Amino acid sequence: GLLPAPVAGVCEPLQYASPVLDRVAESVVLLSIGGRWASGILLGSEGWILTNGHLFDPFLDPAKTCRHRPAPRPGALSPWREVVRCWEQGERVVRVRLTRGRRFCWVRARVLFISPGHLDVALLRLWDASEAAEGFALESAPRPSPRTGDTVYVVGHGVHGPRYGLRPHVTRGVLSAAIYGRNGHALLYQTSALVHEGNSGGALVSSEGDLLGLVVCNAKHGDRPSVPSLGFALARSVLHPASAFLRSKYCTQYLDELGTYDDNTYQRMWNWGSVSPDPQPAPGGPSFQSFIKTLDMTPLAKL
């Protein structure tokens, strides 16, 4: 569980290697949710935070979500408003640690959206938006477009959480692969940048500091330990409805779109049952999608 955290304090003096990472780090917050911690991404300048929906699953009625199960029959999934209402009935509080340079402070946030489906997204908003620094802008595309082999960074609050006053951790790797959905857009990015427990809801960014995706999990094969160097992030193209929601000044039809997102490719990523790979791959080798189905995808909701 979480140790009690001060309302404000000073982070460790170790500097980031570049001003780009300094800027990114101020846009990645630490979340305290029901005795656990995780990461979140500030969006814009009005106190909105993007994070993972699975962080709230331990506190919800399992019948209201299908994140780790096959999709239910059409119309059987609870609307996102009902999922949020279920969370609010527990009278729980989400606390957010904001970082400005070496200083940090704890503030409160309200949960306004939790996806009930396979798209692992939640939206929060600070009670006092003036507390937030300028966050990422989802409207602008990364420059240049990401390519396999590009250097990328995972920025989040893995491993230590709030115990030692550390700023967001940074791990470096490459963009290993992209997994495409049925609409032809990137759905998930695979990266070799280490993803640890607590990184859920953190940022996958380019070397220019552009947001590429929302970190969701690492992987493990069967009963073996997890593989931190096999990490996955939701591609920002999938997050377009969240961007449209903010641009429209909170038209909830875009949250309806997020809450009903349906793509069999992403559903397969949440396959908790480990499947043995084919002993005799088809000519040309197995597809990346068939390989990924052999992995037990483990969300990072706890430390």
PDB file of C-alpha atoms in Angstrom:
ATOM      1  CA  GLY A   1       0.000   0.000   0.000  1.00  0.00           C
ATOM      2  CA  LEU A   2       0.920   3.626  -0.169  1.00  0.00           C
ATOM      3  CA  LEU A   3       2.838   5.359   2.564  1.00  0.00           C
ATOM      4  CA  PRO A   4       1.311   8.644   3.760  1.00  0.00           C
ATOM      5  CA  ALA A   5       2.580  11.415   1.531  1.00  0.00           C
ATOM      6  CA  PRO A   6       3.162  15.065   2.451  1.00  0.00           C
ATOM      7  CA  VAL A   7       1.019  17.766   0.851  1.00  0.00           C
ATOM      8  CA  ALA A   8       4.139  19.309  -0.698  1.00  0.00           C
ATOM      9  CA  GLY A   9       7.848  18.639  -0.816  1.00  0.00           C
ATOM     10  CA  VAL A  10      11.075  18.646  -2.802  1.00  0.00           C
ATOM     11  CA  CYS A  11      12.158  15.974  -5.288  1.00  0.00           C
ATOM     12  CA  GLU A  12      15.643  14.505  -5.618  1.00  0.00           C
ATOM     13  CA  PRO A  13      18.254  16.814  -7.220  1.00  0.00           C
ATOM     14  CA  LEU A  14      19.276  14.481 -10.080  1.00  0.00           C
ATOM     15  CA  GLN A  15      18.748  16.286 -13.387  1.00  0.00           C
ATOM     16  CA  TYR A  16      17.261  14.931 -16.607  1.00  0.00           C
ATOM     17  CA  ALA A  17      19.561  14.657 -19.602  1.00  0.00           C
ATOM     18  CA  SER A  18      17.693  17.221 -21.710  1.00  0.00           C
ATOM     19  CA  PRO A  19      15.171  20.072 -21.450  1.00  0.00           C
ATOM     20  CA  VAL A  20      12.800  17.901 -23.498  1.00  0.00           C
ATOM     21  CA  LEU A  21      12.645  15.299 -20.728  1.00  0.00           C
ATOM     22  CA  ASP A  22      12.254  18.064 -18.129  1.00  0.00           C
ATOM     23  CA  ARG A  23       9.169  19.290 -19.979  1.00  0.00           C
ATOM     24  CA  VAL A  24       7.760  15.792 -20.448  1.00  0.00           C
ATOM     25  CA  ALA A  25       8.291  14.924 -16.778  1.00  0.00           C
ATOM     26  CA  GLU A  26       6.116  17.843 -15.654  1.00  0.00           C
ATOM     27  CA  SER A  27       3.286  16.428 -17.788  1.00  0.00           C
ATOM     28  CA  VAL A  28       3.414  12.964 -16.162  1.00  0.00           C
ATOM     29  CA  VAL A  29       1.757  12.793 -12.744  1.00  0.00           C
ATOM     30  CA  LEU A  30       1.675  10.244  -9.940  1.00  0.00           C
ATOM     31  CA  LEU A  31      -1.767   8.919  -8.973  1.00  0.00           C
ATOM     32  CA  SER A  32      -2.822   7.450  -5.632  1.00  0.00           C
ATOM     33  CA  ILE A  33      -5.917   5.264  -6.134  1.00  0.00           C
ATOM     34  CA  GLY A  34      -7.349   3.228  -3.290  1.00  0.00           C
ATOM     35  CA  GLY A  35      -4.016   2.350  -1.678  1.00  0.00           C
ATOM     36  CA  ARG A  36      -2.219   1.783  -4.990  1.00  0.00           C
ATOM     37  CA  TRP A  37      -0.255   4.088  -7.212  1.00  0.00           C
ATOM     38  CA  ALA A  38       0.111   4.551 -10.945  1.00  0.00           C
ATOM     39  CA  SER A  39       0.872   7.228 -13.528  1.00  0.00           C
ATOM     40  CA  GLY A  40      -1.182   9.680 -15.547  1.00  0.00           C
ATOM     41  CA  ILE A  41      -0.682  12.152 -18.394  1.00  0.00           C
ATOM     42  CA  LEU A  42      -1.715  15.808 -18.230  1.00  0.00           C
ATOM     43  CA  LEU A  43      -3.616  16.986 -21.315  1.00  0.00           C
ATOM     44  CA  GLY A  44      -3.825  20.650 -22.256  1.00  0.00           C
ATOM     45  CA  SER A  45      -3.973  23.369 -19.607  1.00  0.00           C
ATOM     46  CA  GLU A  46      -7.319  22.752 -17.893  1.00  0.00           C
ATOM     47  CA  GLY A  47      -6.387  19.963 -15.493  1.00  0.00           C
ATOM     48  CA  TRP A  48      -7.389  16.902 -17.542  1.00  0.00           C
ATOM     49  CA  ILE A  49      -5.522  13.651 -16.922  1.00  0.00           C
ATOM     50  CA  LEU A  50      -5.457  10.575 -19.143  1.00  0.00           C
ATOM     51  CA  THR A  51      -4.687   7.215 -17.535  1.00  0.00           C
ATOM     52  CA  ASN A  52      -5.645   3.514 -17.696  1.00  0.00           C
ATOM     53  CA  GLY A  53      -9.107   2.159 -16.984  1.00  0.00           C
ATOM     54  CA  HIS A  54      -7.755  -1.055 -15.466  1.00  0.00           C
ATOM     55  CA  LEU A  55      -6.471   0.898 -12.465  1.00  0.00           C
ATOM     56  CA  PHE A  56     -10.070   1.180 -11.264  1.00  0.00           C
ATOM     57  CA  ASP A  57     -11.119  -2.413 -11.957  1.00  0.00           C
ATOM     58  CA  PRO A  58     -10.357  -3.700  -8.425  1.00  0.00           C
ATOM     59  CA  PHE A  59     -12.978  -1.275  -7.098  1.00  0.00           C
ATOM     60  CA  LEU A  60     -15.689  -1.957  -9.683  1.00  0.00           C
ATOM     61  CA  ASP A  61     -18.313  -4.618 -10.195  1.00  0.00           C
ATOM     62  CA  PRO A  62     -16.639  -7.072 -12.659  1.00  0.00           C
ATOM     63  CA  ALA A  63     -19.961  -7.479 -14.428  1.00  0.00           C
ATOM     64  CA  LYS A  64     -19.779  -3.859 -15.582  1.00  0.00           C
ATOM     65  CA  THR A  65     -16.578  -4.205 -17.638  1.00  0.00           C
ATOM     66  CA  CYS A  66     -15.210  -6.666 -20.179  1.00  0.00           C
ATOM     67  CA  ARG A  67     -11.573  -5.592 -20.150  1.00  0.00           C
ATOM     68  CA  HIS A  68     -10.222  -9.061 -19.380  1.00  0.00           C
ATOM     69  CA  ARG A  69     -13.050 -11.099 -20.867  1.00  0.00           C
ATOM     70  CA  PRO A  70     -14.513 -11.690 -24.322  1.00  0.00           C
ATOM     71  CA  ALA A  71     -16.796  -8.911 -25.483  1.00  0.00           C
ATOM     72  CA  PRO A  72     -20.397  -9.444 -24.330  1.00  0.00           C
ATOM     73  CA  ARG A  73     -23.332  -9.625 -26.668  1.00  0.00           C
ATOM     74  CA  PRO A  74     -24.281  -6.273 -28.238  1.00  0.00           C
ATOM     75  CA  GLY A  75     -25.934  -3.946 -25.747  1.00  0.00           C
ATOM     76  CA  ALA A  76     -24.879  -5.975 -22.687  1.00  0.00           C
ATOM     77  CA  LEU A  77     -21.931  -3.759 -21.713  1.00  0.00           C
ATOM     78  CA  SER A  78     -22.614  -1.185 -19.009  1.00  0.00           C
ATOM     79  CA  PRO A  79     -22.485   2.438 -20.242  1.00  0.00           C
ATOM     80  CA  TRP A  80     -19.419   4.344 -19.064  1.00  0.00           C
ATOM     81  CA  ARG A  81     -21.606   6.616 -16.922  1.00  0.00           C
ATOM     82  CA  GLU A  82     -22.764   3.596 -14.942  1.00  0.00           C
ATOM     83  CA  VAL A  83     -19.166   2.485 -14.426  1.00  0.00           C
ATOM     84  CA  VAL A  84     -18.218   5.937 -13.106  1.00  0.00           C
ATOM     85  CA  ARG A  85     -21.271   5.899 -10.829  1.00  0.00           C
ATOM     86  CA  CYS A  86     -20.129   2.547  -9.427  1.00  0.00           C
ATOM     87  CA  TRP A  87     -16.737   4.093  -8.621  1.00  0.00           C
ATOM     88  CA  GLU A  88     -18.282   7.154  -6.975  1.00  0.00           C
ATOM     89  CA  GLN A  89     -20.529   5.073  -4.727  1.00  0.00           C
ATOM     90  CA  GLY A  90     -17.417   3.891  -2.894  1.00  0.00           C
ATOM     91  CA  GLU A  91     -16.646   7.507  -1.893  1.00  0.00           C
ATOM     92  CA  ARG A  92     -13.024   6.978  -2.831  1.00  0.00           C
ATOM     93  CA  VAL A  93     -10.543   9.756  -3.485  1.00  0.00           C
ATOM     94  CA  VAL A  94      -7.950  10.031  -6.246  1.00  0.00           C
ATOM     95  CA  ARG A  95      -4.922  12.045  -5.209  1.00  0.00           C
ATOM     96  CA  VAL A  96      -2.523  13.446  -7.800  1.00  0.00           C
ATOM     97  CA  ARG A  97       1.084  14.443  -7.283  1.00  0.00           C
ATOM     98  CA  LEU A  98       2.083  17.315  -9.558  1.00  0.00           C
ATOM     99  CA  THR A  99       5.726  18.141 -10.183  1.00  0.00           C
ATOM    100  CA  ARG A 100       7.162  21.570 -10.983  1.00  0.00           C
ATOM    101  CA  GLY A 101      10.930  21.401 -11.351  1.00  0.00           C
ATOM    102  CA  ARG A 102      12.137  19.917  -8.066  1.00  0.00           C
ATOM    103  CA  ARG A 103       8.998  20.782  -6.141  1.00  0.00           C
ATOM    104  CA  PHE A 104       5.824  18.728  -5.894  1.00  0.00           C
ATOM    105  CA  CYS A 105       2.395  19.018  -4.329  1.00  0.00           C
ATOM    106  CA  TRP A 106      -0.581  16.691  -3.820  1.00  0.00           C
ATOM    107  CA  VAL A 107      -4.025  17.688  -5.062  1.00  0.00           C
ATOM    108  CA  ARG A 108      -7.353  15.928  -5.603  1.00  0.00           C
ATOM    109  CA  ALA A 109      -8.960  14.798  -8.847  1.00  0.00           C
ATOM    110  CA  ARG A 110     -12.382  13.587  -9.900  1.00  0.00           C
ATOM    111  CA  VAL A 111     -12.937  10.518 -12.101  1.00  0.00           C
ATOM    112  CA  LEU A 112     -15.125  11.547 -15.053  1.00  0.00           C
ATOM    113  CA  PHE A 113     -14.720   8.638 -17.489  1.00  0.00           C
ATOM    114  CA  ILE A 114     -13.773   4.951 -17.252  1.00  0.00           C
ATOM    115  CA  SER A 115     -14.043   2.851 -20.380  1.00  0.00           C
ATOM    116  CA  PRO A 116     -16.049  -0.317 -19.695  1.00  0.00           C
ATOM    117  CA  GLY A 117     -14.640  -2.041 -22.788  1.00  0.00           C
ATOM    118  CA  HIS A 118     -11.303  -3.276 -24.041  1.00  0.00           C
ATOM    119  CA  LEU A 119      -9.941   0.207 -24.679  1.00  0.00           C
ATOM    120  CA  ASP A 120      -7.957   0.749 -21.474  1.00  0.00           C
ATOM    121  CA  VAL A 121      -8.624   4.451 -20.873  1.00  0.00           C
ATOM    122  CA  ALA A 122      -9.879   6.689 -18.076  1.00  0.00           C
ATOM    123  CA  LEU A 123     -10.172  10.478 -17.824  1.00  0.00           C
ATOM    124  CA  LEU A 124      -9.755  12.478 -14.615  1.00  0.00           C
ATOM    125  CA  ARG A 125      -9.857  16.186 -13.887  1.00  0.00           C
ATOM    126  CA  LEU A 126      -8.188  18.140 -11.134  1.00  0.00           C
ATOM    127  CA  TRP A 127     -10.612  19.824  -8.760  1.00  0.00           C
ATOM    128  CA  ASP A 128      -8.505  22.984  -9.159  1.00  0.00           C
ATOM    129  CA  ALA A 129      -7.324  23.179 -12.773  1.00  0.00           C
ATOM    130  CA  SER A 130      -5.062  26.143 -11.977  1.00  0.00           C
ATOM    131  CA  GLU A 131      -2.713  23.747 -10.187  1.00  0.00           C
ATOM    132  CA  ALA A 132      -1.735  21.957 -13.404  1.00  0.00           C
ATOM    133  CA  ALA A 133       1.192  22.649 -15.681  1.00  0.00           C
ATOM    134  CA  GLU A 134       0.716  22.719 -19.453  1.00  0.00           C
ATOM    135  CA  GLY A 135       0.240  19.138 -20.610  1.00  0.00           C
ATOM    136  CA  PHE A 136       0.457  17.277 -23.906  1.00  0.00           C
ATOM    137  CA  ALA A 137      -1.592  18.436 -26.886  1.00  0.00           C
ATOM    138  CA  LEU A 138      -3.264  15.446 -28.517  1.00  0.00           C
ATOM    139  CA  GLU A 139      -4.383  17.529 -31.485  1.00  0.00           C
ATOM    140  CA  SER A 140      -0.952  17.809 -33.107  1.00  0.00           C
ATOM    141  CA  ALA A 141       0.631  14.777 -34.749  1.00  0.00           C
ATOM    142  CA  PRO A 142       4.125  13.626 -33.699  1.00  0.00           C
ATOM    143  CA  ARG A 143       6.921  15.087 -35.774  1.00  0.00           C
ATOM    144  CA  PRO A 144       8.134  13.131 -37.607  1.00  0.00           C
ATOM    145  CA  SER A 145       5.789  10.130 -37.767  1.00  0.00           C
ATOM    146  CA  PRO A 146       7.126   7.269 -35.603  1.00  0.00           C
ATOM    147  CA  ARG A 147       9.043   4.463 -37.319  1.00  0.00           C
ATOM    148  CA  THR A 148      10.203   1.042 -36.190  1.00  0.00           C
ATOM    149  CA  GLY A 149      13.651   1.404 -34.614  1.00  0.00           C
ATOM    150  CA  ASP A 150      13.156   5.012 -33.471  1.00  0.00           C
ATOM    151  CA  THR A 151      14.475   5.877 -30.026  1.00  0.00           C
ATOM    152  CA  VAL A 152      11.604   6.267 -27.549  1.00  0.00           C
ATOM    153  CA  TYR A 153      11.212   6.865 -23.826  1.00  0.00           C
ATOM    154  CA  VAL A 154       8.774   5.547 -21.246  1.00  0.00           C
ATOM    155  CA  VAL A 155       8.139   8.198 -18.579  1.00  0.00           C
ATOM    156  CA  GLY A 156       6.182   7.263 -15.470  1.00  0.00           C
ATOM    157  CA  HIS A 157       6.207   6.473 -11.776  1.00  0.00           C
ATOM    158  CA  GLY A 158       7.352   2.866 -11.775  1.00  0.00           C
ATOM    159  CA  VAL A 159       8.849   0.845  -8.887  1.00  0.00           C
ATOM    160  CA  HIS A 160       9.245   3.447  -6.097  1.00  0.00           C
ATOM    161  CA  GLY A 161       5.997   5.369  -6.271  1.00  0.00           C
ATOM    162  CA  PRO A 162       5.715   8.221  -3.736  1.00  0.00           C
ATOM    163  CA  ARG A 163       8.067   6.848  -1.100  1.00  0.00           C
ATOM    164  CA  TYR A 164      11.267   8.736  -1.877  1.00  0.00           C
ATOM    165  CA  GLY A 165      10.165  11.976  -3.537  1.00  0.00           C
ATOM    166  CA  LEU A 166      11.455  10.859  -6.932  1.00  0.00           C
ATOM    167  CA  ARG A 167      10.461  12.565 -10.136  1.00  0.00           C
ATOM    168  CA  PRO A 168       9.087  10.427 -12.988  1.00  0.00           C
ATOM    169  CA  HIS A 169      11.411   7.603 -14.029  1.00  0.00           C
ATOM    170  CA  VAL A 170      12.724   7.547 -17.589  1.00  0.00           C
ATOM    171  CA  THR A 171      13.668   4.396 -19.492  1.00  0.00           C
ATOM    172  CA  ARG A 172      14.973   4.412 -23.058  1.00  0.00           C
ATOM    173  CA  GLY A 173      14.483   1.886 -25.825  1.00  0.00           C
ATOM    174  CA  VAL A 174      13.277   1.597 -29.381  1.00  0.00           C
ATOM    175  CA  LEU A 175       9.881   1.408 -31.010  1.00  0.00           C
ATOM    176  CA  SER A 176       9.945  -2.313 -31.705  1.00  0.00           C
ATOM    177  CA  ALA A 177       6.702  -2.792 -33.624  1.00  0.00           C
ATOM    178  CA  ALA A 178       3.263  -1.403 -34.295  1.00  0.00           C
ATOM    179  CA  ILE A 179       0.084  -3.475 -34.079  1.00  0.00           C
ATOM    180  CA  TYR A 180      -2.625  -2.291 -36.457  1.00  0.00           C
ATOM    181  CA  GLY A 181      -6.364  -2.469 -35.986  1.00  0.00           C
ATOM    182  CA  ARG A 182      -8.950  -3.266 -38.581  1.00  0.00           C
ATOM    183  CA  ASN A 183      -9.211   0.392 -39.644  1.00  0.00           C
ATOM    184  CA  GLY A 184      -5.551   0.408 -40.706  1.00  0.00           C
ATOM    185  CA  HIS A 185      -4.423   2.791 -37.949  1.00  0.00           C
ATOM    186  CA  ALA A 186      -1.822   1.935 -35.325  1.00  0.00           C
ATOM    187  CA  LEU A 187      -3.531   0.444 -32.301  1.00  0.00           C
ATOM    188  CA  LEU A 188      -0.656  -0.457 -29.998  1.00  0.00           C
ATOM    189  CA  TYR A 189       3.058   0.213 -29.979  1.00  0.00           C
ATOM    190  CA  GLN A 190       5.546  -2.328 -28.672  1.00  0.00           C
ATOM    191  CA  THR A 191       8.703  -0.919 -27.111  1.00  0.00           C
ATOM    192  CA  SER A 192      11.912  -2.215 -25.566  1.00  0.00           C
ATOM    193  CA  ALA A 193      11.953   0.712 -23.096  1.00  0.00           C
ATOM    194  CA  LEU A 194      11.453  -0.905 -19.687  1.00  0.00           C
ATOM    195  CA  VAL A 195       7.915  -0.863 -18.314  1.00  0.00           C
ATOM    196  CA  HIS A 196       7.615  -1.581 -14.589  1.00  0.00           C
ATOM    197  CA  GLU A 197       4.702  -1.772 -12.171  1.00  0.00           C
ATOM    198  CA  GLY A 198       3.485   1.747 -11.517  1.00  0.00           C
ATOM    199  CA  ASN A 199       4.124   2.826 -15.129  1.00  0.00           C
ATOM    200  CA  SER A 200       0.478   2.177 -16.048  1.00  0.00           C
ATOM    201  CA  GLY A 201      -0.944   5.400 -17.463  1.00  0.00           C
ATOM    202  CA  GLY A 202       2.497   6.834 -18.186  1.00  0.00           C
ATOM    203  CA  ALA A 203       3.752   8.303 -21.454  1.00  0.00           C
ATOM    204  CA  LEU A 204       5.563   6.774 -24.404  1.00  0.00           C
ATOM    205  CA  VAL A 205       7.352   9.713 -26.038  1.00  0.00           C
ATOM    206  CA  SER A 206       9.682  10.317 -28.965  1.00  0.00           C
ATOM    207  CA  SER A 207      13.163  11.794 -28.651  1.00  0.00           C
ATOM    208  CA  GLU A 208      11.547  15.148 -29.597  1.00  0.00           C
ATOM    209  CA  GLY A 209       9.197  14.868 -26.609  1.00  0.00           C
ATOM    210  CA  ASP A 210       6.046  14.153 -28.630  1.00  0.00           C
ATOM    211  CA  LEU A 211       3.474  11.869 -27.046  1.00  0.00           C
ATOM    212  CA  LEU A 212       3.296   8.607 -29.012  1.00  0.00           C
ATOM    213  CA  GLY A 213       1.072   6.595 -26.719  1.00  0.00           C
ATOM    214  CA  LEU A 214      -0.371   5.764 -23.314  1.00  0.00           C
ATOM    215  CA  VAL A 215       1.511   2.985 -21.501  1.00  0.00           C
ATOM    216  CA  VAL A 216      -0.805   0.095 -20.621  1.00  0.00           C
ATOM    217  CA  CYS A 217       1.214  -3.009 -19.731  1.00  0.00           C
ATOM    218  CA  ASN A 218       4.223  -5.241 -20.113  1.00  0.00           C
ATOM    219  CA  ALA A 219       3.952  -8.952 -20.815  1.00  0.00           C
ATOM    220  CA  LYS A 220       4.767 -12.358 -19.452  1.00  0.00           C
ATOM    221  CA  HIS A 221       4.833 -15.770 -21.081  1.00  0.00           C
ATOM    222  CA  GLY A 222       2.739 -18.329 -19.218  1.00  0.00           C
ATOM    223  CA  ASP A 223       3.779 -18.633 -15.567  1.00  0.00           C
ATOM    224  CA  ARG A 224       7.171 -17.034 -16.086  1.00  0.00           C
ATOM    225  CA  PRO A 225       8.112 -13.611 -14.646  1.00  0.00           C
ATOM    226  CA  SER A 226       6.949 -10.519 -16.482  1.00  0.00           C
ATOM    227  CA  VAL A 227       9.108  -9.080 -19.266  1.00  0.00           C
ATOM    228  CA  PRO A 228       9.718  -5.360 -18.593  1.00  0.00           C
ATOM    229  CA  SER A 229      11.458  -4.931 -21.966  1.00  0.00           C
ATOM    230  CA  LEU A 230       8.301  -6.057 -23.793  1.00  0.00           C
ATOM    231  CA  GLY A 231       6.035  -3.101 -23.110  1.00  0.00           C
ATOM    232  CA  PHE A 232       2.919  -1.846 -24.853  1.00  0.00           C
ATOM    233  CA  ALA A 233       1.283   1.543 -25.232  1.00  0.00           C
ATOM    234  CA  LEU A 234      -2.017   2.584 -26.778  1.00  0.00           C
ATOM    235  CA  ALA A 235      -1.178   4.547 -29.921  1.00  0.00           C
ATOM    236  CA  ARG A 236      -2.306   8.177 -29.814  1.00  0.00           C
ATOM    237  CA  SER A 237      -4.410   7.674 -32.954  1.00  0.00           C
ATOM    238  CA  VAL A 238      -6.734   5.460 -30.856  1.00  0.00           C
ATOM    239  CA  LEU A 239      -7.087   8.334 -28.378  1.00  0.00           C
ATOM    240  CA  HIS A 240      -8.595  10.695 -30.963  1.00  0.00           C
ATOM    241  CA  PRO A 241     -12.045  10.746 -29.265  1.00  0.00           C
ATOM    242  CA  ALA A 242     -10.425  12.018 -26.056  1.00  0.00           C
ATOM    243  CA  SER A 243      -8.815  14.825 -28.041  1.00  0.00           C
ATOM    244  CA  ALA A 244     -12.134  15.619 -29.750  1.00  0.00           C
ATOM    245  CA  PHE A 245     -13.866  15.672 -26.357  1.00  0.00           C
ATOM    246  CA  LEU A 246     -11.495  18.352 -25.096  1.00  0.00           C
ATOM    247  CA  ARG A 247     -11.591  20.392 -28.317  1.00  0.00           C
ATOM    248  CA  SER A 248     -15.394  20.367 -28.327  1.00  0.00           C
ATOM    249  CA  LYS A 249     -15.447  21.676 -24.745  1.00  0.00           C
ATOM    250  CA  TYR A 250     -16.724  18.378 -23.392  1.00  0.00           C
ATOM    251  CA  CYS A 251     -19.238  16.974 -25.868  1.00  0.00           C
ATOM    252  CA  THR A 252     -19.939  13.576 -24.293  1.00  0.00           C
ATOM    253  CA  GLN A 253     -20.647  11.841 -27.607  1.00  0.00           C
ATOM    254  CA  TYR A 254     -16.878  11.457 -27.911  1.00  0.00           C
ATOM    255  CA  LEU A 255     -16.752   9.702 -24.553  1.00  0.00           C
ATOM    256  CA  ASP A 256     -19.529   7.427 -25.824  1.00  0.00           C
ATOM    257  CA  GLU A 257     -17.212   6.610 -28.729  1.00  0.00           C
ATOM    258  CA  LEU A 258     -14.360   5.812 -26.369  1.00  0.00           C
ATOM    259  CA  GLY A 259     -16.612   3.725 -24.165  1.00  0.00           C
ATOM    260  CA  THR A 260     -17.924   1.585 -27.021  1.00  0.00           C
ATOM    261  CA  TYR A 261     -14.670   1.175 -28.938  1.00  0.00           C
ATOM    262  CA  ASP A 262     -14.595  -2.306 -30.406  1.00  0.00           C
ATOM    263  CA  ASP A 263     -11.663  -3.896 -32.217  1.00  0.00           C
ATOM    264  CA  ASN A 264     -10.977  -7.603 -32.078  1.00  0.00           C
ATOM    265  CA  THR A 265      -7.242  -6.962 -32.347  1.00  0.00           C
ATOM    266  CA  TYR A 266      -7.195  -5.061 -29.079  1.00  0.00           C
ATOM    267  CA  GLN A 267      -9.504  -7.570 -27.451  1.00  0.00           C
ATOM    268  CA  ARG A 268      -6.938 -10.290 -28.153  1.00  0.00           C
ATOM    269  CA  MET A 269      -4.280  -8.256 -26.346  1.00  0.00           C
ATOM    270  CA  TRP A 270      -6.170  -8.800 -23.097  1.00  0.00           C
ATOM    271  CA  ASN A 271      -6.031 -12.591 -23.419  1.00  0.00           C
ATOM    272  CA  TRP A 272      -5.237 -13.713 -19.869  1.00  0.00           C
ATOM    273  CA  GLY A 273      -5.055 -17.403 -20.764  1.00  0.00           C
ATOM    274  CA  SER A 274      -1.590 -18.344 -22.021  1.00  0.00           C
ATOM    275  CA  VAL A 275      -1.749 -20.045 -25.415  1.00  0.00           C
ATOM    276  CA  SER A 276       1.067 -22.229 -26.728  1.00  0.00           C
ATOM    277  CA  PRO A 277       2.520 -21.071 -30.047  1.00  0.00           C
ATOM    278  CA  ASP A 278       2.049 -23.288 -33.082  1.00  0.00           C
ATOM    279  CA  PRO A 279       4.801 -25.935 -33.118  1.00  0.00           C
ATOM    280  CA  GLN A 280       4.992 -25.664 -36.916  1.00  0.00           C
ATOM    281  CA  PRO A 281       4.576 -22.014 -38.007  1.00  0.00           C
ATOM    282  CA  ALA A 282       3.102 -21.357 -41.391  1.00  0.00           C
ATOM    283  CA  PRO A 283       5.528 -20.559 -44.247  1.00  0.00           C
ATOM    284  CA  GLY A 284       6.940 -17.092 -43.826  1.00  0.00           C
ATOM    285  CA  GLY A 285       6.689 -17.240 -40.036  1.00  0.00           C
ATOM    286  CA  PRO A 286       3.802 -16.363 -37.722  1.00  0.00           C
ATOM    287  CA  SER A 287       2.291 -12.918 -37.812  1.00  0.00           C
ATOM    288  CA  PHE A 288       2.962 -10.538 -34.961  1.00  0.00           C
ATOM    289  CA  GLN A 289      -0.681 -10.806 -33.971  1.00  0.00           C
ATOM    290  CA  SER A 290      -0.436 -14.598 -33.618  1.00  0.00           C
ATOM    291  CA  PHE A 291       2.747 -14.230 -31.577  1.00  0.00           C
ATOM    292  CA  ILE A 292       1.152 -11.708 -29.266  1.00  0.00           C
ATOM    293  CA  LYS A 293      -1.686 -14.136 -28.558  1.00  0.00           C
ATOM    294  CA  THR A 294       0.846 -16.399 -26.821  1.00  0.00           C
ATOM    295  CA  LEU A 295       1.510 -13.725 -24.218  1.00  0.00           C
ATOM    296  CA  ASP A 296      -0.325 -13.298 -20.947  1.00  0.00           C
ATOM    297  CA  MET A 297      -0.907  -9.543 -20.958  1.00  0.00           C
ATOM    298  CA  THR A 298      -0.562  -8.261 -17.419  1.00  0.00           C
ATOM    299  CA  PRO A 299      -1.905  -4.810 -16.500  1.00  0.00           C
ATOM    300  CA  LEU A 300       0.205  -2.886 -14.018  1.00  0.00           C
ATOM    301  CA  ALA A 301      -2.325  -1.829 -11.429  1.00  0.00           C
ATOM    302  CA  LYS A 302      -0.283  -2.483  -8.306  1.00  0.00           C
ATOM    303  CA  LEU A 303       3.199  -2.588  -6.887  1.00  0.00           C
TER     304      LEU A 303
END
